[in-house]
XYZ file of C-alpha atoms in Angstrom:
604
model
C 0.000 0.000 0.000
C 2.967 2.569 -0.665
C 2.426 6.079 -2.423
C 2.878 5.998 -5.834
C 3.316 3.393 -8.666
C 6.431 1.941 -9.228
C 8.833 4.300 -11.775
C 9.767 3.325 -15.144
C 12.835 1.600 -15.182
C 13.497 2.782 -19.251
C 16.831 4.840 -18.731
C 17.529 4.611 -15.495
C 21.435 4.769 -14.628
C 23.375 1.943 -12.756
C 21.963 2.719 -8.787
C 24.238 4.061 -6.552
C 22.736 3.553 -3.047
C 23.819 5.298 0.062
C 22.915 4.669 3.558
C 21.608 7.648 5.558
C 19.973 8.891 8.570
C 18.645 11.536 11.018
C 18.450 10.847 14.052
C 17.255 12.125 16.199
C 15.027 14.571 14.871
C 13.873 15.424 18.105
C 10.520 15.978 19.196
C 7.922 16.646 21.967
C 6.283 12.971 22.148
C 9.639 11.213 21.644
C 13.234 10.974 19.786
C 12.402 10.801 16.186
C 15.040 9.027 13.868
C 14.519 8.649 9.837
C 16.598 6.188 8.569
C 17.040 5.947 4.473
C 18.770 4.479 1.543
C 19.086 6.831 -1.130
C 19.759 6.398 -4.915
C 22.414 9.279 -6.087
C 22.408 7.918 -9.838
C 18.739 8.078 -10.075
C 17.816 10.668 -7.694
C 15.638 8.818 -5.394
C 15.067 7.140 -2.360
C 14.824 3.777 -2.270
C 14.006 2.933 1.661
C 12.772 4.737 4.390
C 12.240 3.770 8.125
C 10.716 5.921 10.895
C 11.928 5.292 14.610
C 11.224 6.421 17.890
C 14.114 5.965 20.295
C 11.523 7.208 23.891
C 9.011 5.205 25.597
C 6.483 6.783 27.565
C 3.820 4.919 29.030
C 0.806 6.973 30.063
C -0.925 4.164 29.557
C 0.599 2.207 31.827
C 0.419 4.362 34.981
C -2.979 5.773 34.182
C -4.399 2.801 35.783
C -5.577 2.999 39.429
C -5.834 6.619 38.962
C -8.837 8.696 39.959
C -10.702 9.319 36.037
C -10.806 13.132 37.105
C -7.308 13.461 36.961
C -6.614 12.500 33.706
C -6.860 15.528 31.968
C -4.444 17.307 34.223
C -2.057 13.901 33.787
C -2.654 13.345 30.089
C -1.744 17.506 29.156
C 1.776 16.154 30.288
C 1.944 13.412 27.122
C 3.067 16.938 24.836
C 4.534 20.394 26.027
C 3.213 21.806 22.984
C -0.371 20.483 22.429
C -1.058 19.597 26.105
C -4.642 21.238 25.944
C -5.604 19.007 23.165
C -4.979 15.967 25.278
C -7.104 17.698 28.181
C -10.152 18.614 25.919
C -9.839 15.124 24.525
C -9.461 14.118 27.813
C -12.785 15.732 29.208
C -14.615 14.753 26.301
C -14.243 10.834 27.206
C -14.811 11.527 30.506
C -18.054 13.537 29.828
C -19.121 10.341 27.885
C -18.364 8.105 31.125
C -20.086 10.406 33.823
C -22.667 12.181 31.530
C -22.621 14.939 31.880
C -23.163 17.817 29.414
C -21.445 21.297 30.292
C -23.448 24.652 29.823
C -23.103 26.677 26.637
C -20.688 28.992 27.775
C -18.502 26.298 29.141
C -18.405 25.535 25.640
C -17.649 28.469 23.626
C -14.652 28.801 26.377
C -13.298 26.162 25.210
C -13.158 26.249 21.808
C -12.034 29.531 21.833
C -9.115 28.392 23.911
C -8.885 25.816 21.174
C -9.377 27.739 18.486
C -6.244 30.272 20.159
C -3.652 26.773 20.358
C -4.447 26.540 16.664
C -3.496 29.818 15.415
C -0.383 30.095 18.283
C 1.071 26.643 17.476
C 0.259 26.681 13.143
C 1.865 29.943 12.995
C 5.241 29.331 14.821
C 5.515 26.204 13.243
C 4.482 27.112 9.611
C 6.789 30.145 9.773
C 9.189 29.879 12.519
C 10.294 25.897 11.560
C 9.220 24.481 7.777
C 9.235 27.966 6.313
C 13.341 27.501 7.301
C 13.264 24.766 4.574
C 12.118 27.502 1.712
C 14.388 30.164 3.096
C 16.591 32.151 1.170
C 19.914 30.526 3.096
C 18.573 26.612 2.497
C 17.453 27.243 -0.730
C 20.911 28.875 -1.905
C 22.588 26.200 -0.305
C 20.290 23.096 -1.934
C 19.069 24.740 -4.984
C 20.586 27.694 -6.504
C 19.209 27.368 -9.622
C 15.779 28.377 -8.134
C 16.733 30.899 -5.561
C 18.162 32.492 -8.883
C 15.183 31.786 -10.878
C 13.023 33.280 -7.485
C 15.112 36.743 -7.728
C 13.425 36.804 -11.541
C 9.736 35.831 -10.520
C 7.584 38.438 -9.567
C 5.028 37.710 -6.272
C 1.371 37.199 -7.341
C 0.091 38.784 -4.259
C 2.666 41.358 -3.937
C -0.344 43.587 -3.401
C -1.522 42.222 0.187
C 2.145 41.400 1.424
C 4.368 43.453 0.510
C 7.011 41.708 -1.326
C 7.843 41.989 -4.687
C 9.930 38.572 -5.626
C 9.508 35.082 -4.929
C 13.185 35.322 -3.893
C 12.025 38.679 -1.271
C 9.733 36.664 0.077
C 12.492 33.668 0.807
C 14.798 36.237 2.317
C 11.992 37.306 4.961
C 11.630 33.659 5.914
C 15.585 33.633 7.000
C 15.627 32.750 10.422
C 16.220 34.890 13.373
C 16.822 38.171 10.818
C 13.742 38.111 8.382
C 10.406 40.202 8.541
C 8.045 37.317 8.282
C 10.136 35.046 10.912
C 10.151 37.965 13.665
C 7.080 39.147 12.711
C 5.354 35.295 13.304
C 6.804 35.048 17.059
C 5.359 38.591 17.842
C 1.713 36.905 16.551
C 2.544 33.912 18.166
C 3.110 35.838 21.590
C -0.478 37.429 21.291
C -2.033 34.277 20.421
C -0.658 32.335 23.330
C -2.271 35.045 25.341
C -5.586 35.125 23.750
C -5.275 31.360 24.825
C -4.118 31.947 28.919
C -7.081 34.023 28.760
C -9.636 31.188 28.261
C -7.454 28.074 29.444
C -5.192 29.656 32.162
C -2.048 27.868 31.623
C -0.174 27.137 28.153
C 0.193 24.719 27.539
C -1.505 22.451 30.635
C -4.731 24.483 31.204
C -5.530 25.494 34.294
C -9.524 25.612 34.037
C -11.060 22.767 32.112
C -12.702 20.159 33.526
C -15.104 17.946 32.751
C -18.596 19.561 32.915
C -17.404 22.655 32.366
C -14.758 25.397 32.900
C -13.247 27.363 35.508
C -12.284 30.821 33.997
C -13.981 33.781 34.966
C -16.572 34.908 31.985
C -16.458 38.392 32.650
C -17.425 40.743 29.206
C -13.266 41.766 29.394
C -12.443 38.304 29.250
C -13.690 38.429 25.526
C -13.676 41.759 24.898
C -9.779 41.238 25.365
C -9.594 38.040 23.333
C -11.325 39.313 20.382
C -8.978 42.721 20.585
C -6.002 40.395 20.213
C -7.667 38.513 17.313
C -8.145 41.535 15.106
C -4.266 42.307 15.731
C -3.672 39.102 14.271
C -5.248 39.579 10.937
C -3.491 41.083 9.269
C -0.838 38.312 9.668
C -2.815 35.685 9.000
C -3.882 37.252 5.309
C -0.747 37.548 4.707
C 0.152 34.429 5.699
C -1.938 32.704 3.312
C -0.629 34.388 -0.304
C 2.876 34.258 0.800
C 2.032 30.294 0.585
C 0.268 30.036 -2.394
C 2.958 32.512 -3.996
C 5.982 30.220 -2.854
C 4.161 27.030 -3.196
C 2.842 27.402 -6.346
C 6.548 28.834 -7.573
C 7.973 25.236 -6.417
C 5.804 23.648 -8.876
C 6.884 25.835 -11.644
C 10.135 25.812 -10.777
C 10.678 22.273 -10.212
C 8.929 20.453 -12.524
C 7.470 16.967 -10.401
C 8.045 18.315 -7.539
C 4.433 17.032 -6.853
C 5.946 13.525 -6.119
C 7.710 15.345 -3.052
C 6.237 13.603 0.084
C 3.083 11.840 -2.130
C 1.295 9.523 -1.066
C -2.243 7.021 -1.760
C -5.053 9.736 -0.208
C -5.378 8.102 3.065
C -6.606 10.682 5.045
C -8.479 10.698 8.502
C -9.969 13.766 10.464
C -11.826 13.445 13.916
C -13.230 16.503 13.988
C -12.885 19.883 15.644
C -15.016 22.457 18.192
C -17.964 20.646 19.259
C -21.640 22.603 18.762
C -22.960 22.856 21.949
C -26.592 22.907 20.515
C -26.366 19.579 19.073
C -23.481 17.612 21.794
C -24.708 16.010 24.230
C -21.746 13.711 24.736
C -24.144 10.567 24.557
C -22.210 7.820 22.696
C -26.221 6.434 21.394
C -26.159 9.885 19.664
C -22.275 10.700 18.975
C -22.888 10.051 15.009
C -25.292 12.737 14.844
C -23.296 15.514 17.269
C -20.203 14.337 15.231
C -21.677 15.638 12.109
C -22.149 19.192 13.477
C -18.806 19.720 14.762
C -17.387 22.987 13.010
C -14.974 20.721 11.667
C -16.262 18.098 10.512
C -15.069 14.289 10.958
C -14.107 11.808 8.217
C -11.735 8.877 6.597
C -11.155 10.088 2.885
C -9.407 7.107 0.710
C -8.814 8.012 -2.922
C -10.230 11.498 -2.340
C -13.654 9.490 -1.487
C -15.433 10.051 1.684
C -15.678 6.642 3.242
C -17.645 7.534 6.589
C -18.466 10.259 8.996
C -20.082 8.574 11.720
C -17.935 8.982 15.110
C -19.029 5.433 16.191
C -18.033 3.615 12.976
C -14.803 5.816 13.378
C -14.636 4.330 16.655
C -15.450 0.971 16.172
C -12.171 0.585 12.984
C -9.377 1.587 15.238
C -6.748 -1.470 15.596
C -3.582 -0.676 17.295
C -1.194 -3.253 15.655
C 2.539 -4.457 16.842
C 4.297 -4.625 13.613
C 7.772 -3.530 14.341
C 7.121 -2.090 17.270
C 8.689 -2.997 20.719
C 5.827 -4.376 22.586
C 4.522 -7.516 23.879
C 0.671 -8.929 22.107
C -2.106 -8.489 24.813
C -4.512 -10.435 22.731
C -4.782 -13.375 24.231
C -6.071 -11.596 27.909
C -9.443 -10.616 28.955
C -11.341 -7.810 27.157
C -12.102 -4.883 29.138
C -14.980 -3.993 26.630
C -16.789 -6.631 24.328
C -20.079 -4.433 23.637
C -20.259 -0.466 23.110
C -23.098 1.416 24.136
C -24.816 0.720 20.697
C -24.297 -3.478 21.053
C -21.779 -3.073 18.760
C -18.893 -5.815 19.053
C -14.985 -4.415 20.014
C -12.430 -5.872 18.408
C -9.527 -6.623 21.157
C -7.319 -4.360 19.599
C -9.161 -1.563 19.888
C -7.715 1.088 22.324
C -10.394 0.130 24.697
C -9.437 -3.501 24.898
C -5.301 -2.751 24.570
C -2.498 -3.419 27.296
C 0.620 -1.716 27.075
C 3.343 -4.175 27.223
C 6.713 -3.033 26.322
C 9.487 -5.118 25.478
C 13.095 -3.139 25.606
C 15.351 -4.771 22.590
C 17.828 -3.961 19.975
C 17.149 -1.909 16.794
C 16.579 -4.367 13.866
C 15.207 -2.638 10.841
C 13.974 -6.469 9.376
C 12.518 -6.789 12.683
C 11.539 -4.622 15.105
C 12.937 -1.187 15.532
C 10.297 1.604 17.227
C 8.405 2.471 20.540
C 5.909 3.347 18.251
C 2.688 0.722 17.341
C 1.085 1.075 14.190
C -2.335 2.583 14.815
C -4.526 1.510 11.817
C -8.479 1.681 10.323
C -10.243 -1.215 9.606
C -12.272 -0.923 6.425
C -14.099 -3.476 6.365
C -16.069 -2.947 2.741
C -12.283 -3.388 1.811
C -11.075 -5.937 4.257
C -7.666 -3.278 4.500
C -5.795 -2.361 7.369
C -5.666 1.624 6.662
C -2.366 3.363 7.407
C -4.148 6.749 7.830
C -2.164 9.710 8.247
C -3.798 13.404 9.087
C -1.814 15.630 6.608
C 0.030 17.332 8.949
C -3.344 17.847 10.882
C -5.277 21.019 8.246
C -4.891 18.646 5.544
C -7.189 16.338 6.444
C -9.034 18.969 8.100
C -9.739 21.034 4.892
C -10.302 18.520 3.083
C -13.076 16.265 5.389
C -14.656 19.344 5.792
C -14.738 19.962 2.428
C -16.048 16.731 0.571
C -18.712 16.347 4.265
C -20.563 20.001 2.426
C -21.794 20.381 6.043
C -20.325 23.491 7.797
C -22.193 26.543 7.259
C -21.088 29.788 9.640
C -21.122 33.215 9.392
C -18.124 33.174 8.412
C -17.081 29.593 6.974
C -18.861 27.600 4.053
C -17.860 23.941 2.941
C -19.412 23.571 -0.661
C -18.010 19.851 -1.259
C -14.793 20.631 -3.232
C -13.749 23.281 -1.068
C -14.066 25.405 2.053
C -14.245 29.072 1.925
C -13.001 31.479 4.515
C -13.976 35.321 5.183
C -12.369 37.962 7.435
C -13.471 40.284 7.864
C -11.656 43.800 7.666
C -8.481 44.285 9.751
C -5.846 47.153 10.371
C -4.194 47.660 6.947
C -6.294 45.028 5.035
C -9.431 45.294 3.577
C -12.316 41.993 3.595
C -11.053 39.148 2.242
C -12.442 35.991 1.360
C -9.990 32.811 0.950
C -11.204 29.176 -0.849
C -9.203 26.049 -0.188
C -9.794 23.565 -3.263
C -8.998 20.254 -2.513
C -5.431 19.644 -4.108
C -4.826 16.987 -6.667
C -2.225 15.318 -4.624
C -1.782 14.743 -0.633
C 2.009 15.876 -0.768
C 4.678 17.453 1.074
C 3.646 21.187 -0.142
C 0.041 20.374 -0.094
C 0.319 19.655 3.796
C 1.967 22.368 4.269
C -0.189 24.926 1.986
C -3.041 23.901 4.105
C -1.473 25.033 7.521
C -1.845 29.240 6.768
C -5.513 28.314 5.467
C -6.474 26.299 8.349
C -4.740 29.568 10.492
C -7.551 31.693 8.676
C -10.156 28.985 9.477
C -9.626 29.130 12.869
C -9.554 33.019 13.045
C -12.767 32.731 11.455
C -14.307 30.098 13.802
C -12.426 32.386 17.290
C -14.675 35.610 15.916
C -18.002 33.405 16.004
C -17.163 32.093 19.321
C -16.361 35.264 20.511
C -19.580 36.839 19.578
C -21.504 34.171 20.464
C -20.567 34.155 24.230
C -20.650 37.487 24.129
C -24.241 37.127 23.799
C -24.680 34.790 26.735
C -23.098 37.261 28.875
C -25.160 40.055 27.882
C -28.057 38.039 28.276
C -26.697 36.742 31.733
C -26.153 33.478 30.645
C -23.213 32.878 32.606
C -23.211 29.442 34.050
C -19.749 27.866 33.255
C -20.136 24.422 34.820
C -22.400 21.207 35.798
C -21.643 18.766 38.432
C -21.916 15.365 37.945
C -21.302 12.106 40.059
C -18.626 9.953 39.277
C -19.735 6.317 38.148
C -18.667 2.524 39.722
C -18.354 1.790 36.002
C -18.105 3.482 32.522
C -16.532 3.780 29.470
C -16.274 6.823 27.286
C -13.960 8.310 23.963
C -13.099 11.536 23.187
C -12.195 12.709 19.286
C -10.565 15.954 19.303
C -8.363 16.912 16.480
C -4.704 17.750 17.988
C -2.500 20.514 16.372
C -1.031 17.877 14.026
C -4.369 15.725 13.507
C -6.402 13.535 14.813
C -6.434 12.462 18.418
C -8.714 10.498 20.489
C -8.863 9.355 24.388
C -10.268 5.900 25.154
C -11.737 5.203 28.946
C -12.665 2.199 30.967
C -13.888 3.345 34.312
C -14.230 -0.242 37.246
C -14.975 0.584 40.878
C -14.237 4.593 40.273
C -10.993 3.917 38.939
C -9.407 3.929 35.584
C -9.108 0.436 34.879
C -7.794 1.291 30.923
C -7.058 4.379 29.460
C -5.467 4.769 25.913
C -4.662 8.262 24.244
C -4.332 8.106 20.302
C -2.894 11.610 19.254
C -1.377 11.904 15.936
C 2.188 10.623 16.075
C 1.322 7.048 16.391
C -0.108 7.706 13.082
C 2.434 9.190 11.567
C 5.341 7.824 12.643
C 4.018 4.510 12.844
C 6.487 1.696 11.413
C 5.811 -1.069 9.239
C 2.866 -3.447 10.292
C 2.129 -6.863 10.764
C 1.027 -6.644 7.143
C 4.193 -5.199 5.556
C 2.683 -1.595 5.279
C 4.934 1.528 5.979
C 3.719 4.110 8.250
C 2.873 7.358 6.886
C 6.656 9.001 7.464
C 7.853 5.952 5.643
C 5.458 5.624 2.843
C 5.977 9.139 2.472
C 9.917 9.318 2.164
C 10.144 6.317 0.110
C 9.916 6.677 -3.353
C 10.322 10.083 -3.576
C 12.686 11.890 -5.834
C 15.626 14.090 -4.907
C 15.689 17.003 -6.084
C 18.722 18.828 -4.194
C 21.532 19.730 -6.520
C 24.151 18.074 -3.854
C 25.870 14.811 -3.553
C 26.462 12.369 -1.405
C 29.542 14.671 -0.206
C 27.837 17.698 1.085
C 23.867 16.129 1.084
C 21.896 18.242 3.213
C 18.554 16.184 2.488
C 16.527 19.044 2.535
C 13.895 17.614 0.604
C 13.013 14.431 2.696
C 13.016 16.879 5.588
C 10.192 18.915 3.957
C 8.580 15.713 3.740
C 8.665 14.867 7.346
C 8.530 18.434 8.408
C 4.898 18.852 6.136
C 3.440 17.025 9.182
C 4.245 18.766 11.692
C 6.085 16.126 13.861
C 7.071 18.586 16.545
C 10.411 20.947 17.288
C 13.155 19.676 15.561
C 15.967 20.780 17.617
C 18.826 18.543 16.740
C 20.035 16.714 13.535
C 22.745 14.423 13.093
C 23.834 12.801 9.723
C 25.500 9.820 8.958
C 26.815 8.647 5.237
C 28.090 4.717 4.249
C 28.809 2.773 7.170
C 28.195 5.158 9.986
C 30.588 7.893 9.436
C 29.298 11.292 10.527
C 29.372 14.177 8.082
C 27.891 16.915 10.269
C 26.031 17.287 13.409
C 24.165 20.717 14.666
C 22.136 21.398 17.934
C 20.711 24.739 16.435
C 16.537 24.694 15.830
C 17.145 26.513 12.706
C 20.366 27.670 10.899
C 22.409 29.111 14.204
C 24.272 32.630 13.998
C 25.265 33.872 11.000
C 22.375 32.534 8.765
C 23.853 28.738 9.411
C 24.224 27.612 5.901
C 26.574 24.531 7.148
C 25.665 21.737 5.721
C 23.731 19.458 8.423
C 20.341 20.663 8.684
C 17.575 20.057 6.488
């Protein structure tokens, strides 16, 4: 089930095949390595394998806990999406004590949601992969186009200000250009437009389940929203600088679509629950699940295979593979039924125990912490290696093909999703339509981050308004109590910076007797399964051509790092290489470049 079909062989050159790695490419959920053998005489790579060097067990000492505590524990699995665990988190657990939490409560926390979107997008988008379309990596990888970028004039010069393809690279130089400085400054504003619904970034300090704790005073939004319209301007801008240098790298680069493609395997869990419709009931989660303000779906092929939360639910199997864990299917199901009657397959989250087994790295074996999450399909009979697209990706595009979303300020027509903001500081009303892309690549992932920035601007102003309009009207309840259960189960599907996450509860004498979060770097990262399939990392990487102007000598691998960087796995802070039989050619411990613009020759 890899990306792409097989390449002609007519005039290919004799291969010469090197042996390189990364690793690690260090991240917030664990050590990430990428292992490949790469074809210099035909400019491809050949073999790609994704490894995680860090085990970390939530699921293992979440048992015995008290179920109220998990969101406060499970914000600890990330240190840069933490809040996405806890909404997850209190979603599951609003299942398991049912309870629904008022209006308010709600709007709180999406706009709190909606605030970690546009914080963690933007410094990402332009403080870490806009790096790998800088002036100082592109001048070091591909001359040719930087010097073909000086000559290219900027579509949307108009709304951003710079004139060249090649101006707009040299504001994405890190640590000295406009756009990078400019993105932390946004970045600062929307962290606090998030401490002032959550608390705490990035382990919030006021959600719970059945409600919130922060203070809904009318300056408590009135504030928000002020710090929302500074960021407008930014995020318009944001989204032509994209298409302009995204749409230059196909021009320039002729197949540079086959950078980072894959088979459209895409899977969304939705986004910003509609209080008016949620009632957390899992007997009703298909139909809340369709009026989420992002809307849920599996899309294989570019077809919409299902919506429906439950069914969603239901095809999770958590596989070994090449993982470094011991089989728990042989022991006692903690579920059999869900609410519904349904039957649960015993490696579903619900069901799983978290063996590990500590041995040596053996890429024909087993060589990752990581399992290998997968869909069941069963009109297929296929084990799905889903991936989320970097997390707007999928996003845009369920949303999309689903037609369903329909705001003030948002409209999904089927093909694509169109965006309107309305008029900021220096920028006039503007109205933005994502089309769903031909391909599920390495610049279409990343394309869709600055749109998905604008979507969530879009979503914070109706949020805003809306509980505005509760507390005018005096609507100001934030929370309902509950009692906590002998037994219950419950799952939460929340859609994590980087994609799709879910939390999956078993509740025995007011205890968590299982508890399994799914965020998106299982996905993602995922090895090779018990089936021979590459994870999405690998599937991605492999195949792909090279299209850096380098040899083996002075290989940078910029463009399988775009690839892995295009979804989002985290802060890369540290990259080493190694050529042939281990031999090191460079190692840095900068995040970007270091002083002086960095162009040494070890980071992609």
């Amino acid at each position: 089930m890899t990306a792409t079909a097989d390449r002609a062989t007519a005039g290919r050159k004799t291969p010469q095949v090197v042996d390189m790695s990364w690793d690690p490419i260090t991240r917030i959920i664990g050590n990430l390595g990428i292992y490949t053998k790469i074809d210099f005489a035909n400019r491809e790579v050949t073999e790609c394998r994704s490894t995680s060097s860090l085990f970390r067990g939530y699921s293992v000492f979440m048992r015995g806990k008290d179920p109220r505590d998990a969101g406060f524990i499970t914000s600890r699995i990330c240190g840069i999406c933490g809040d996405n665990h806890t909404t997850c988190s209190n979603y599951a657990q609003q299942m398991a004590y049912g309870v629904k939490p008022p209006p308010l409560a709600e709007h709180i926390t999406n706009l709190g949601e909606a605030a970690e979107y546009l914080f963690d997008h933007t410094i990402f988008q332009d403080n870490l992969v806009f790096v790998d379309f800088c002036e100082a990596m592109v001048k070091a990888t591909n001359p040719g186009v930087l010097a073909k970028a000086e000559r290219t004039e900027a579509p949307h010069a108009h709304v951003h200000g710079y004139r060249t393809i090649a101006d707009l690279m040299r504001a994405f130089n890190p640590f000295e250009g406009a756009v990078y400085k400019e993105a932390l400054q946004v970045s600062r504003i929307t962290r606090e437009m998030f401490c002032l619904m959550e608390g705490r970034h990035v382990h919030p300090s006021t959600l719970y389940p059945g409600g919130v704790g922060t203070m809904p005073s009318p300056t408590t939004f009135t504030d928000y929203l002020s710090r929302l319209m500074r960021t407008l301007d930014f995020v318009k801008k944001s989204v032509c600088m994209n298409d302009d240098v995204f749409d230059f790298f196909y021009e320039a680069l002729p197949g540079y679509e086959e950078v980072g493609r894959r088979r459209i395997m895409l899977g969304c869990w939705g986004a910003w629950q509609d209080h008016q419709a949620c009632d957390y009931r899992y007997e009703n989660m298909n139909a809340w699940g369709k009026k989420m303000f992002v809307t849920p779906g599996i899309i294989v092929d570019g077809e919409l295979v299902t919506n429906n939360l439950v069914d969603i639910n239901l095809g999770m199997r958590i596989l070994l593979g090449s993982s470094y864990y011991e089989d728990w299917v042989n022991e006692e199901p903690f579920v059999t039924r869900d609410p519904l009657g349904n039957p649960v397959d015993m490696r579903h989250p619900w069901n799983q125990t978290t063996v590990p087994a500590p041995q040596k790295r053996d890429f024909e074996g087993n060589y990752s912490w990581v399992m290998s999450p997968r869909w069941y399909d069963s009109a297929s009979g296929q084990h799905l290696p889903l991936d989320t697209g970097g997390g707007p990706l999928a996003r845009l595009w369920s949303t999309a093909l689903n037609g369903l979303v329909e705001t003030p300020y948002i409209k999904a027509t089927g093909r694509s999703v169109r965006i309107s903001l309305p008029k900021s500081e220096k920028l006039p009303e503007m109205t933005f339509e994502w089309e769903i892309p031909k391909w599920s690549n390495t610049l279409e992932r990343d394309r869709a981050r600055p749109y998905f920035v604008a979507y969530s601007a879009a979503m914070a102003l109706q949020f805003a308004e809306q509980a505005m309009d509760l507390v005018r009207a005096g609507d100001t309840k934030i929370f309902n109590d509950y009692e906590l259960p002998e037994e219950g189960i419950g799952c939460g599907f929340h859609e994590a910076v980087r994609g799709v996450l879910s939390h999956h509860l078993v509740i025995k004498d007011k205890k968590i007797a299982n508890y399994h979060p799914y965020p998106p770097t299982p996905w993602n990262a995922s090895p090779r399964d018990i089936y021979g399939n590459p994870g999405p990392y690998e599937d991605a990487v492999q195949g792909q051509p090279v299209f850096e102007e380098n040899g083996p000598d002075d290989f940078k691998g910029i463009d399988i790092m775009r690839t892995v960087r295009s979804f989002d796995p985290c802060l890369p802070c540290g990259v080493h290489m190694y050529l042939g039989k281990g031999k090191e050619l460079q190692q840095t411990h900068s995040p970007m470049f270091g002083a002086g613009n960095g162009t040494g020759a070890g980071h992609g």
